[in-house]
CSV table of C-alpha atoms in Angstrom, one decimal:
chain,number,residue,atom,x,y,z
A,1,UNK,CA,-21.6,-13.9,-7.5
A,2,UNK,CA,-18.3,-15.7,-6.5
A,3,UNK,CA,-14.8,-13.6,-5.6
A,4,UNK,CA,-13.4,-15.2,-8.3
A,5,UNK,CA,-16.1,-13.8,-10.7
A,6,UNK,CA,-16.4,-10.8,-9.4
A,7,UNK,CA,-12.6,-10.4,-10.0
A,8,UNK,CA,-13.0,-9.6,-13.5
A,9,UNK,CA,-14.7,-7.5,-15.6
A,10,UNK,CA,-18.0,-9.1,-18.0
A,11,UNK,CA,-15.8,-7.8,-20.6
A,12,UNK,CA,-13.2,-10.0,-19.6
A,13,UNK,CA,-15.3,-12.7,-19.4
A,14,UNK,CA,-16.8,-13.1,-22.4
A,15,UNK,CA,-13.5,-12.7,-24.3
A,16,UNK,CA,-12.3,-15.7,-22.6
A,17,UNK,CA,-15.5,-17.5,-23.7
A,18,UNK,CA,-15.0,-16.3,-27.1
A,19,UNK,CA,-11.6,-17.3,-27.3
A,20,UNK,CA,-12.7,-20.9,-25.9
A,21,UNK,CA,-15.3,-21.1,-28.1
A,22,UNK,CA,-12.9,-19.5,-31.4
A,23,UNK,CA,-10.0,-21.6,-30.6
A,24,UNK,CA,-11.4,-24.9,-29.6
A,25,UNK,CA,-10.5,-26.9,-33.1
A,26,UNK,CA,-6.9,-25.8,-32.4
A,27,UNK,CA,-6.7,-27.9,-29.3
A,28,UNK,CA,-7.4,-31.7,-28.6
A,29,UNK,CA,-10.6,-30.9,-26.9
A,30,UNK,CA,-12.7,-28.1,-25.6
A,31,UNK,CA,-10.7,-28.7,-21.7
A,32,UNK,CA,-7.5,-28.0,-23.2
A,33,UNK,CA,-8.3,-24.8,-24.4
A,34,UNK,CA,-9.4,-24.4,-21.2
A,35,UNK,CA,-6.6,-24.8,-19.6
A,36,UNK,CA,-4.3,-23.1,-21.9
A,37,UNK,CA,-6.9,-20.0,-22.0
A,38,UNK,CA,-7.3,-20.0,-18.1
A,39,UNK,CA,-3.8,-20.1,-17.3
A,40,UNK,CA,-3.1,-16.6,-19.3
A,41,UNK,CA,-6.4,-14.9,-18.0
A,42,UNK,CA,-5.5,-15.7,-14.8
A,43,UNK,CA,-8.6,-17.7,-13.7
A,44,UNK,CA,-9.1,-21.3,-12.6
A,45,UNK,CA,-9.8,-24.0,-15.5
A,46,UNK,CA,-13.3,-25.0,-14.1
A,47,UNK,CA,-13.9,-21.4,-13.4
A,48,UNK,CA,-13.6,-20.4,-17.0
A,49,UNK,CA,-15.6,-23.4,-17.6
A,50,UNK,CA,-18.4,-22.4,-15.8
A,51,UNK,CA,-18.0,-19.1,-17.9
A,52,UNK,CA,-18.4,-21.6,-21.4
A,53,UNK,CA,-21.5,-23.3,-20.2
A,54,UNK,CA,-23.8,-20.1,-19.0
A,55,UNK,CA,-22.6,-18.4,-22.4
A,56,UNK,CA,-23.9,-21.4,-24.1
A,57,UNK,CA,-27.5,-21.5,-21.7
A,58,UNK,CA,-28.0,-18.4,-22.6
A,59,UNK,CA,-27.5,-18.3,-26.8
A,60,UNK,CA,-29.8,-21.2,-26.5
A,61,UNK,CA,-27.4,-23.8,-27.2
A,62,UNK,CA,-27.0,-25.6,-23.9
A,63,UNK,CA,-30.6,-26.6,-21.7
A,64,UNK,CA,-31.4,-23.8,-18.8
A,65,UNK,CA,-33.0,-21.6,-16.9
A,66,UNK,CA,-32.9,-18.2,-19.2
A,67,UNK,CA,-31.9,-14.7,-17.4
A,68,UNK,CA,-33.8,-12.6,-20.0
A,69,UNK,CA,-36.0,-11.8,-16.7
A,70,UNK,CA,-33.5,-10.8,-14.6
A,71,UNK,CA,-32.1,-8.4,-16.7
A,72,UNK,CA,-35.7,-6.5,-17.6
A,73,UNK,CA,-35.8,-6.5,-13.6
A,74,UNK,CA,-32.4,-4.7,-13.6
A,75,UNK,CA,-33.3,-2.4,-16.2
A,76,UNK,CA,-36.8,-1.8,-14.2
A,77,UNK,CA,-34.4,-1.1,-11.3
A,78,UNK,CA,-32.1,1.5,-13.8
A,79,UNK,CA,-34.6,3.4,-15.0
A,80,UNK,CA,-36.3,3.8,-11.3
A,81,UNK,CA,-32.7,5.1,-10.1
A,82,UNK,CA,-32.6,7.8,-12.8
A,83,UNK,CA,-36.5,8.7,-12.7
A,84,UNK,CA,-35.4,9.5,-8.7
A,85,UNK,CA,-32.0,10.9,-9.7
A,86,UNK,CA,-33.9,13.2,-12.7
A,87,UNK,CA,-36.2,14.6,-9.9
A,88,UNK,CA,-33.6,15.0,-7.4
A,89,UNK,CA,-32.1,17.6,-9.7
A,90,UNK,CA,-34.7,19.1,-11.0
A,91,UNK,CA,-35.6,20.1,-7.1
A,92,UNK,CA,-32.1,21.5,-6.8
A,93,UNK,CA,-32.1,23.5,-10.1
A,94,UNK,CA,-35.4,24.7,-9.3
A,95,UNK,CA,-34.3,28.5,-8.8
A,96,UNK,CA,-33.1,28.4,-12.3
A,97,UNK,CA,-36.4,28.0,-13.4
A,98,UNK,CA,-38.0,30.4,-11.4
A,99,UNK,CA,-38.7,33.1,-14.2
A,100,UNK,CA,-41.4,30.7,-16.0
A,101,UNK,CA,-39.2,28.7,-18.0
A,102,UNK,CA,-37.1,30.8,-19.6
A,103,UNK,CA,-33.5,29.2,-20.3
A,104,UNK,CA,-30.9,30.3,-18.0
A,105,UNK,CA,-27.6,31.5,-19.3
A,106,UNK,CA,-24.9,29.2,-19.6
A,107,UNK,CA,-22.4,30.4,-17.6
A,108,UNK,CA,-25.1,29.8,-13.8
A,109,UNK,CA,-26.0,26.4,-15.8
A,110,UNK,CA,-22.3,25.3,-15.6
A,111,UNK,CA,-21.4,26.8,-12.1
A,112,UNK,CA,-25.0,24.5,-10.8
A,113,UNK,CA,-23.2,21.6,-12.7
A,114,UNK,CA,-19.3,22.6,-11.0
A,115,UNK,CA,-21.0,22.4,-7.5
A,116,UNK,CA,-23.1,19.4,-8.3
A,117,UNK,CA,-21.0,17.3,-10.5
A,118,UNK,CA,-19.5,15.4,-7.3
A,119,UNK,CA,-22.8,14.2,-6.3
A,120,UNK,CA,-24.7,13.7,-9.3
A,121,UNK,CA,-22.2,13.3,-12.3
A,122,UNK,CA,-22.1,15.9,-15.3
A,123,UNK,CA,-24.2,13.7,-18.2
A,124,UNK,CA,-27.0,13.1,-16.3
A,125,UNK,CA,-27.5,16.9,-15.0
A,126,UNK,CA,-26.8,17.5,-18.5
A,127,UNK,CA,-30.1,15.4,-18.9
A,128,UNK,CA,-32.1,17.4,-17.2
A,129,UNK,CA,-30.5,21.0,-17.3
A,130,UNK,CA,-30.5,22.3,-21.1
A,131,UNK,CA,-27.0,22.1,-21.5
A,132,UNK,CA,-25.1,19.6,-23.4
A,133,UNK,CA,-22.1,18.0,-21.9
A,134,UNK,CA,-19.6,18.9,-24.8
A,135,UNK,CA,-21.0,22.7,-24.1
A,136,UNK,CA,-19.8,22.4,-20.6
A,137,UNK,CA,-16.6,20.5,-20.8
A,138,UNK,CA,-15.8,23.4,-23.6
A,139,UNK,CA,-15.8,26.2,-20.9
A,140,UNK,CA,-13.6,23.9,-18.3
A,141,UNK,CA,-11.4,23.4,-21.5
A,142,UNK,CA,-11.5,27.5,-22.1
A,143,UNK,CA,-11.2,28.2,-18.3
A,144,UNK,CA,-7.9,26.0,-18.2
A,145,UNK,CA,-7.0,27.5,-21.3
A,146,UNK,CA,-7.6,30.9,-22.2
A,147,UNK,CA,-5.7,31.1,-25.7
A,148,UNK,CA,-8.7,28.7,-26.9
A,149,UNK,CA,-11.2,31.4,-25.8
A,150,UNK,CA,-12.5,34.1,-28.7
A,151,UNK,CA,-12.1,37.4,-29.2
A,152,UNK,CA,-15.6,38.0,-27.5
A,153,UNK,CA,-15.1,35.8,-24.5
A,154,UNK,CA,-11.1,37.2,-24.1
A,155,UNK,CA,-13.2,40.7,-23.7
A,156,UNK,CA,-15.7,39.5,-21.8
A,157,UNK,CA,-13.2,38.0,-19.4
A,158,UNK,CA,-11.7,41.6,-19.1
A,159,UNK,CA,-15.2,42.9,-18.5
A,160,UNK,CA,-16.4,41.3,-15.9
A,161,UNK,CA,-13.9,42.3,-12.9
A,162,UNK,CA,-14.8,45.9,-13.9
A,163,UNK,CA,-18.2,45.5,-14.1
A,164,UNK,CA,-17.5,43.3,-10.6
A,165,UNK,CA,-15.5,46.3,-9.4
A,166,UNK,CA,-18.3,49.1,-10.3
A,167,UNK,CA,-20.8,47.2,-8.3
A,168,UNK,CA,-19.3,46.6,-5.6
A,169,UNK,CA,-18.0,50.2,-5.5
A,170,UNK,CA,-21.1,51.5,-5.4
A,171,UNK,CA,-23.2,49.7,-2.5
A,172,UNK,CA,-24.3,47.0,-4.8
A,173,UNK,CA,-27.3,48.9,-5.5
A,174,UNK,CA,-26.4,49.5,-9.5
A,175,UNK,CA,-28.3,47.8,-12.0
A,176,UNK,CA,-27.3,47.3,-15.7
A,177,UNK,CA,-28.3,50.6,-17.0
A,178,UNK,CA,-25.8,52.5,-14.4
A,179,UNK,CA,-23.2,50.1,-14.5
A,180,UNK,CA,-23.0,51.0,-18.2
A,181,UNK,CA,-23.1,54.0,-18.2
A,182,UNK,CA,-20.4,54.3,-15.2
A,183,UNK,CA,-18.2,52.0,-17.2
A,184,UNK,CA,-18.5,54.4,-20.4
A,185,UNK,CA,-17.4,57.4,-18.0
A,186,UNK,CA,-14.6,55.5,-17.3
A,187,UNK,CA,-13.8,55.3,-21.0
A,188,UNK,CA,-14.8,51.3,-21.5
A,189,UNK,CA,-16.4,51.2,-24.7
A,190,UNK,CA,-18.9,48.7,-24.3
A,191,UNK,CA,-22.5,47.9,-25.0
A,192,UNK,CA,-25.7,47.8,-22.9
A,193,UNK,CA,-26.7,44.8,-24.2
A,194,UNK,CA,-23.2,43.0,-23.1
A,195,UNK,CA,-23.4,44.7,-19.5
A,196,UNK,CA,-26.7,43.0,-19.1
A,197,UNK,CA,-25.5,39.4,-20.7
A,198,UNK,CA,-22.7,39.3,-18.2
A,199,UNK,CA,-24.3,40.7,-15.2
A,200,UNK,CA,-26.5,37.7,-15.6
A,201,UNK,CA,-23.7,35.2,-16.6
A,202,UNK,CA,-22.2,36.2,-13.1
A,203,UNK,CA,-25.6,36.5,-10.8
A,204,UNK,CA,-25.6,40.0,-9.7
A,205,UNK,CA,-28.3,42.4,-10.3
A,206,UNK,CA,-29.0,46.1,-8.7
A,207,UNK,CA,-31.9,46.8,-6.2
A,208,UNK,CA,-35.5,46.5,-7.6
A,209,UNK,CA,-38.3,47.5,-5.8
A,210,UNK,CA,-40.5,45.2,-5.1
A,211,UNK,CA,-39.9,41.6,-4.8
A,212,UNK,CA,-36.3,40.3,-6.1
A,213,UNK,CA,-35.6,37.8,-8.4
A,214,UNK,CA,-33.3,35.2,-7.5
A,215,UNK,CA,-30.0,33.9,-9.3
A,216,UNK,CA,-27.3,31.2,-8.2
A,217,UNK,CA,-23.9,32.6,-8.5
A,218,UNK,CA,-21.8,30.3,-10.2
A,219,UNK,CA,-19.3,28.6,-8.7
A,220,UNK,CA,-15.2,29.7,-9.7
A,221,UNK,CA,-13.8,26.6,-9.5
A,222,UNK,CA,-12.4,25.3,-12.7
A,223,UNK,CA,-11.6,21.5,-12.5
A,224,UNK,CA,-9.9,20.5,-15.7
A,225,UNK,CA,-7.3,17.6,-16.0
A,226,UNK,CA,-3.6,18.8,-15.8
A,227,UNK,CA,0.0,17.0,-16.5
A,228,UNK,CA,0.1,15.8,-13.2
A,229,UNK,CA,3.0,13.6,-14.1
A,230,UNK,CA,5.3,16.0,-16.3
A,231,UNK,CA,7.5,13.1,-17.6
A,232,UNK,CA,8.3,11.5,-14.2
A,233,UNK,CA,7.0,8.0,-14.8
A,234,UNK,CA,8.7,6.9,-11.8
A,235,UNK,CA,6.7,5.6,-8.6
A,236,UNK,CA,7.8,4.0,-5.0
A,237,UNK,CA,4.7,1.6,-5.3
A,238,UNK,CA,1.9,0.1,-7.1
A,239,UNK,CA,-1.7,1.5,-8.0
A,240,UNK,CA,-0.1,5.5,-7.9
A,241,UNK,CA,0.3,5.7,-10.9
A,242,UNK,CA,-1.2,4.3,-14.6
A,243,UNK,CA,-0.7,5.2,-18.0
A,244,UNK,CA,-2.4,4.5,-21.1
A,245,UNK,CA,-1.9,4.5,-24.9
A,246,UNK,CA,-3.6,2.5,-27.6
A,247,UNK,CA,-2.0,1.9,-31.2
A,248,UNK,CA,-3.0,0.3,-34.6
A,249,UNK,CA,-2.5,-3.3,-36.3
A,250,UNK,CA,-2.8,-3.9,-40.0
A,251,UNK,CA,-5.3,-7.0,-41.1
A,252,UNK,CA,-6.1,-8.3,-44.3
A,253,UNK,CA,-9.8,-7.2,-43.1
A,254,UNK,CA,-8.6,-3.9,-42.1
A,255,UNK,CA,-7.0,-2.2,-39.3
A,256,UNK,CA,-7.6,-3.1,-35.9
A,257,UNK,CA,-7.1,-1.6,-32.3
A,258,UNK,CA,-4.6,-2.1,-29.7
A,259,UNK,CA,-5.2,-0.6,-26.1
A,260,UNK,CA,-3.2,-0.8,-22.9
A,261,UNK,CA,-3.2,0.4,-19.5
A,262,UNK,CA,0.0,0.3,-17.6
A,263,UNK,CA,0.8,0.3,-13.6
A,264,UNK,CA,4.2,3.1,-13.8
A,265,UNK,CA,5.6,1.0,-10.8
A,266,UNK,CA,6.5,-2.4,-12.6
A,267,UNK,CA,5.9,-1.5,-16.2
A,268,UNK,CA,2.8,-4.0,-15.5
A,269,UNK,CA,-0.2,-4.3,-18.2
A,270,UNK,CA,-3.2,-3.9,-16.0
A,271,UNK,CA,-5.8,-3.3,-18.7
A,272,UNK,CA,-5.7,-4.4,-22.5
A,273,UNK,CA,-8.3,-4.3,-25.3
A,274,UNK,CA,-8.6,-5.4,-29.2
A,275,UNK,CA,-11.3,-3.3,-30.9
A,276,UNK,CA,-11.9,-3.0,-34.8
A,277,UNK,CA,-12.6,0.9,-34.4
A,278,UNK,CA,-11.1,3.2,-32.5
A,279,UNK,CA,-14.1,4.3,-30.4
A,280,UNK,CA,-14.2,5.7,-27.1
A,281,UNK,CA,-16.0,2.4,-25.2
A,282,UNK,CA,-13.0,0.3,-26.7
A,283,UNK,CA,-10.3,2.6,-24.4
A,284,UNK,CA,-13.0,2.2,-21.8
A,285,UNK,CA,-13.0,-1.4,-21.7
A,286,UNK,CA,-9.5,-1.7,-21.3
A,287,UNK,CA,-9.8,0.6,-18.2
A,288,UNK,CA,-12.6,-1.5,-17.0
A,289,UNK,CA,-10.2,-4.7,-16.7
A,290,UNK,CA,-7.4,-2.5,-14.6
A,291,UNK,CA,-10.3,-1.1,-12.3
A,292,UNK,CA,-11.5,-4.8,-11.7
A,293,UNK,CA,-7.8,-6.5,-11.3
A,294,UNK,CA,-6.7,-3.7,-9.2
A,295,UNK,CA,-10.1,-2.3,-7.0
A,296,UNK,CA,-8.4,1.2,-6.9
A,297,UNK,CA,-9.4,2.6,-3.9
A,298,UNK,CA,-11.0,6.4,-3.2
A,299,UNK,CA,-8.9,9.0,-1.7
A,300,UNK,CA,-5.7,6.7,-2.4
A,301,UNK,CA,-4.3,9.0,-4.9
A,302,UNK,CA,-4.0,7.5,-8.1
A,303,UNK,CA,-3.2,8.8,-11.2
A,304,UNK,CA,-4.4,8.1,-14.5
A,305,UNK,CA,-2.2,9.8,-17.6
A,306,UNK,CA,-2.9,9.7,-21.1
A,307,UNK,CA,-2.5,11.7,-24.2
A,308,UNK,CA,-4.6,14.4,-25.7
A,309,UNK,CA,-7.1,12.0,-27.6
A,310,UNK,CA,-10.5,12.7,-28.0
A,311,UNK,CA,-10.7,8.6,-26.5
A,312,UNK,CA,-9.6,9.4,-23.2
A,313,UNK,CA,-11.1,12.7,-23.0
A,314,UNK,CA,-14.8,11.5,-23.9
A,315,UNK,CA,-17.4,12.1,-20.9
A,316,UNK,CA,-17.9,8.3,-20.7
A,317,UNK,CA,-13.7,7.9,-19.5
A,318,UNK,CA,-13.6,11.1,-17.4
A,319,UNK,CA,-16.8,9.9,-15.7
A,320,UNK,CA,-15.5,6.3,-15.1
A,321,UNK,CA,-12.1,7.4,-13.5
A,322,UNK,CA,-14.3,9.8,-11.5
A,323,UNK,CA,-16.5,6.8,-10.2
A,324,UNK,CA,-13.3,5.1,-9.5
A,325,UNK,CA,-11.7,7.9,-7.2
A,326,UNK,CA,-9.1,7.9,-10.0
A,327,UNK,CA,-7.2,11.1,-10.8
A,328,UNK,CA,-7.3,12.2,-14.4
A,329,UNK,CA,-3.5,13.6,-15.9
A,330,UNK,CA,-3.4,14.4,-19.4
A,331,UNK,CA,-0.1,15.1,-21.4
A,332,UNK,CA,0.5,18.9,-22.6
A,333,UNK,CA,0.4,20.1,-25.8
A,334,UNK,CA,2.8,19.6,-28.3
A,335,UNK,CA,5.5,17.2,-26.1
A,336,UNK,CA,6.3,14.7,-27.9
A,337,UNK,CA,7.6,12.8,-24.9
A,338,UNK,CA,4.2,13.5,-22.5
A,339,UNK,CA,3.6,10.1,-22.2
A,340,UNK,CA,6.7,8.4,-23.1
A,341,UNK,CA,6.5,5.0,-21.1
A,342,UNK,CA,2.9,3.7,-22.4
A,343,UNK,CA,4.5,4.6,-26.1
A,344,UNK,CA,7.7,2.5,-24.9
A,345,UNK,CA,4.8,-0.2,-24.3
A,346,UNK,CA,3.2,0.2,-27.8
A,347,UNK,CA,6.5,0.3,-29.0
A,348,UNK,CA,8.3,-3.0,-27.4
A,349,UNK,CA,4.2,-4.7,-28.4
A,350,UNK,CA,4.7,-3.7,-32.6
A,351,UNK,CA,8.1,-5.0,-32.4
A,352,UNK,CA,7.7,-8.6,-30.2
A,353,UNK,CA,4.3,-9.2,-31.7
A,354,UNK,CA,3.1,-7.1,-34.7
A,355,UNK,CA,6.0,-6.6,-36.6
A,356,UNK,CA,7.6,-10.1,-36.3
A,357,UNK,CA,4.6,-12.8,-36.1
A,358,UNK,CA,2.5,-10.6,-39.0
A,359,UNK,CA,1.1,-10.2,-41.9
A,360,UNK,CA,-1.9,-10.3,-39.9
A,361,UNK,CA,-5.3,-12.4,-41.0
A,362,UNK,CA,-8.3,-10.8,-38.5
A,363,UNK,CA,-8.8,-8.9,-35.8
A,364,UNK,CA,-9.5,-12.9,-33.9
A,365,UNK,CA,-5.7,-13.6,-34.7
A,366,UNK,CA,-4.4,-10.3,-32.9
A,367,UNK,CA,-6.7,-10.6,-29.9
A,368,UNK,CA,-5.0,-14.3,-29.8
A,369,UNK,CA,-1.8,-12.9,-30.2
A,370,UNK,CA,-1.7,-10.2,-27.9
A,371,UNK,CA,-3.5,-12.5,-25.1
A,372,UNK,CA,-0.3,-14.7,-25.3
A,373,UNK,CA,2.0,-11.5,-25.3
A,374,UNK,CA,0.4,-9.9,-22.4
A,375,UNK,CA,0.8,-13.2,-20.5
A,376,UNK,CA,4.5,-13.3,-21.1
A,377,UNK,CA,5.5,-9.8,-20.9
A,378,UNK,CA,3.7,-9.9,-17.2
A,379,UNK,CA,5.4,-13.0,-15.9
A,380,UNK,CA,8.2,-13.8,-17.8
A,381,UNK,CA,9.8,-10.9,-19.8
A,382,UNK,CA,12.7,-9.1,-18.1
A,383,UNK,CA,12.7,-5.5,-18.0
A,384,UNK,CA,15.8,-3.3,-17.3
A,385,UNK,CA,14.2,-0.4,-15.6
A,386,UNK,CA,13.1,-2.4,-13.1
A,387,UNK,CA,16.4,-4.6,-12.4
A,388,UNK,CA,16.1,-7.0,-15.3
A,389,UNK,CA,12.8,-9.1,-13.6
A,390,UNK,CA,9.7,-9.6,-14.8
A,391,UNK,CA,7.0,-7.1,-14.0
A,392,UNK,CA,4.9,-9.6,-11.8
A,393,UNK,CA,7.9,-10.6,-9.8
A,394,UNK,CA,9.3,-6.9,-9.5
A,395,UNK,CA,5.2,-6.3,-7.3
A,396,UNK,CA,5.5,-9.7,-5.7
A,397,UNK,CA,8.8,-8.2,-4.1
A,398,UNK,CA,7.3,-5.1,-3.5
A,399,UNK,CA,4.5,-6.5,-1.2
A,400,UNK,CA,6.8,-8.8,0.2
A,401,UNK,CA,9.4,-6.6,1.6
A,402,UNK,CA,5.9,-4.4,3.1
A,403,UNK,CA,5.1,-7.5,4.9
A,404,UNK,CA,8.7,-7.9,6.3
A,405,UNK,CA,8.3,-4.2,7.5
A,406,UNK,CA,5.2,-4.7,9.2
A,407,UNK,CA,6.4,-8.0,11.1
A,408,UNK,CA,9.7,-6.7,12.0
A,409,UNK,CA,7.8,-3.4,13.8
């Protein structure tokens, strides 16, 4: 695959092509809309060209080879990687399996998945452990916060540094059935039955003669997105930090999707997306086209902030920003200003485009729309904040003035 390709995202592709293909009758022929569609994607004419004729080899309409065979290979190739991943697991979970298959509590399942996550991912140890990902991304949501926990887990949180504190006290030789009955001297009233459930939740056990039965203690680290930007959407440079929103558009077919992603530093859109529901893949794709323009790199510390919705907090986005060395900020609860600059770009988007070009015929007609917008408010519109240029122009300075830095040292 070319660089130029490779540049953007299959997602971005094949809107271009549909746009082509959609908007051809409103030009003088196919190369015009072309060129008109090329210049705002930011590809070259023939480029985008090339895009148009493989779409049309492979719908059938145009003479070629097919790559239906290629892409059987790749799955081949998918499903090899996650047969090998599967078992690679399942060897590393073995000890929790130890006891003939019964299912081990929740609590050791999630500490395996807290020290393994970084190597494997959650969804596909969720696979192969018995432990949905929702159940485990609701105890990081509990450990982060506690006010969401029950009035059975509150307790049990208060239990277990006693029942912690009466085992180690006591040579770490006590089992359940003195812990409890320690902890009842003590004046806790609490059952056998929840001694034993959280003994095992936290992998301790008392002596046993004969030969022991081994646990994994789970591990206490508790990563859970944060506010790492607490209002401060101002950055010295590019690619530190990226905000995201998505808003709605009224059709005459019904409502329709608008999502953005936002570079802090310029006010730049990085990542958009027109969807007809508000699923989490469509806030996905738009992330997709900012990883692709902008080849993030690990360890370089940016930051991804969004709202509270369940779009940007699905496994499928957490994992992708994960993959990306992306770090994940989400606003806090019940501030109506937590992510202020990508609602300034919703807003200034509803007013240039929505509100004044509408009523509104099709989702086709707003995907048009807001491709023209997004070209314009990128390269030509002059924003205040960052001294009345256009957001293009305000990063093109940026890098500029590094390379005078480095030449004149």
């Amino acid at each position: 695959m070319s660089k130029t390709t490779n540049k953007f995202s299959p997602e971005v592709r094949e809107r271009a092509v549909r746009l082509v293909l959609d908007n051809e009758g409103q030009h003088g022929s196919r190369w015009q809309a072309i060129m008109s569609i090329s210049a705002k994607i930011g590809c070259a004419p023939q480029t985008l060209n090339d895009w148009v004729k493989k779409a049309e080899v492979d719908s059938g309409k145009r003479p070629g080879v097919s790559i239906e065979m290629a892409e059987k290979m790749k799955a081949l190739e998918r499903e090899n990687r996650e047969l090998r991943l599967a078992n690679e697991i399942l060897r590393k979970a073995s000890a929790y399996f130890c006891d003939g298959g019964a299912r081990p509590p929740v609590e050791v399942m999630v500490g395996f998945i807290d020290a393994h996550r970084d190597a494997h991912g959650v969804e596909p140890i969720c696979d192969v452990l018995p432990i949905a990902p929702s159940t485990y991304y609701d105890h990081l949501a509990k450990r982060a916060d506690p006010a969401r926990l029950s009035d059975r887990a509150r307790l049990d949180e208060a239990l277990r540094p006693e029942i912690r504190r009466v085992f180690e006290e006591n040579w770490r030789v006590y089992g359940v059935r003195k812990i409890w009955h320690q902890l009842r001297r003590e004046g806790f009233d609490v059952a056998r039955c929840t001694v034993d459930r959280l003994m095992k939740s936290m992998g301790i056990q008392g002596i046993i003669r004969g030969k022991p039965h081994r646990t994994t203690i789970p591990d206490k680290k508790a990563p859970c997105p944060l506010d790492k930007v607490n209002r401060q959407f101002r950055v010295p440079a590019p690619n530190m930090l990226w905000v995201s929103d998505f808003t709605y558009v009224a059709t005459w077919k019904g409502f329709v999707y608008v999502a953005f992603v936002i570079d802090a530093y310029a006010r730049k859109i990085v990542g958009w997306r027109v969807s007809s529901s508000a699923h989490a893949g469509f806030v996905l794709d738009a992330l997709e086209q900012a990883v692709h323009d902008r080849r993030p790199g690990k360890g370089m510390g940016l930051v991804h902030h969004s709202d509270r919705g369940s779009q940007y907090l699905s496994i499928r986005y957490t994992e992708r920003l994960a993959e990306a060395g992306i770090e994940p900020s989400v606003g806090s609860v019940g501030d109506s200003y937590d992510n202020a600059l990508a609602e300034t770009i919703n807003g200034l988007f509803k007013a240039e485009v929505i509100h004044r070009c509408g009523p509104w015929r099709s989702l086709e007609a707003v995907e048009y729309a807001t491709l023209e917008w997004v070209d314009w408010f990128n390269n030509s519109r002059l924003l205040e904040p960052i001294g009345n240029i256009p957001p293009a122009e305000a990063e093109a300075n940026f890098y500029a003035a590094l390379e005078t830095e480095a030449m004149a040292a």
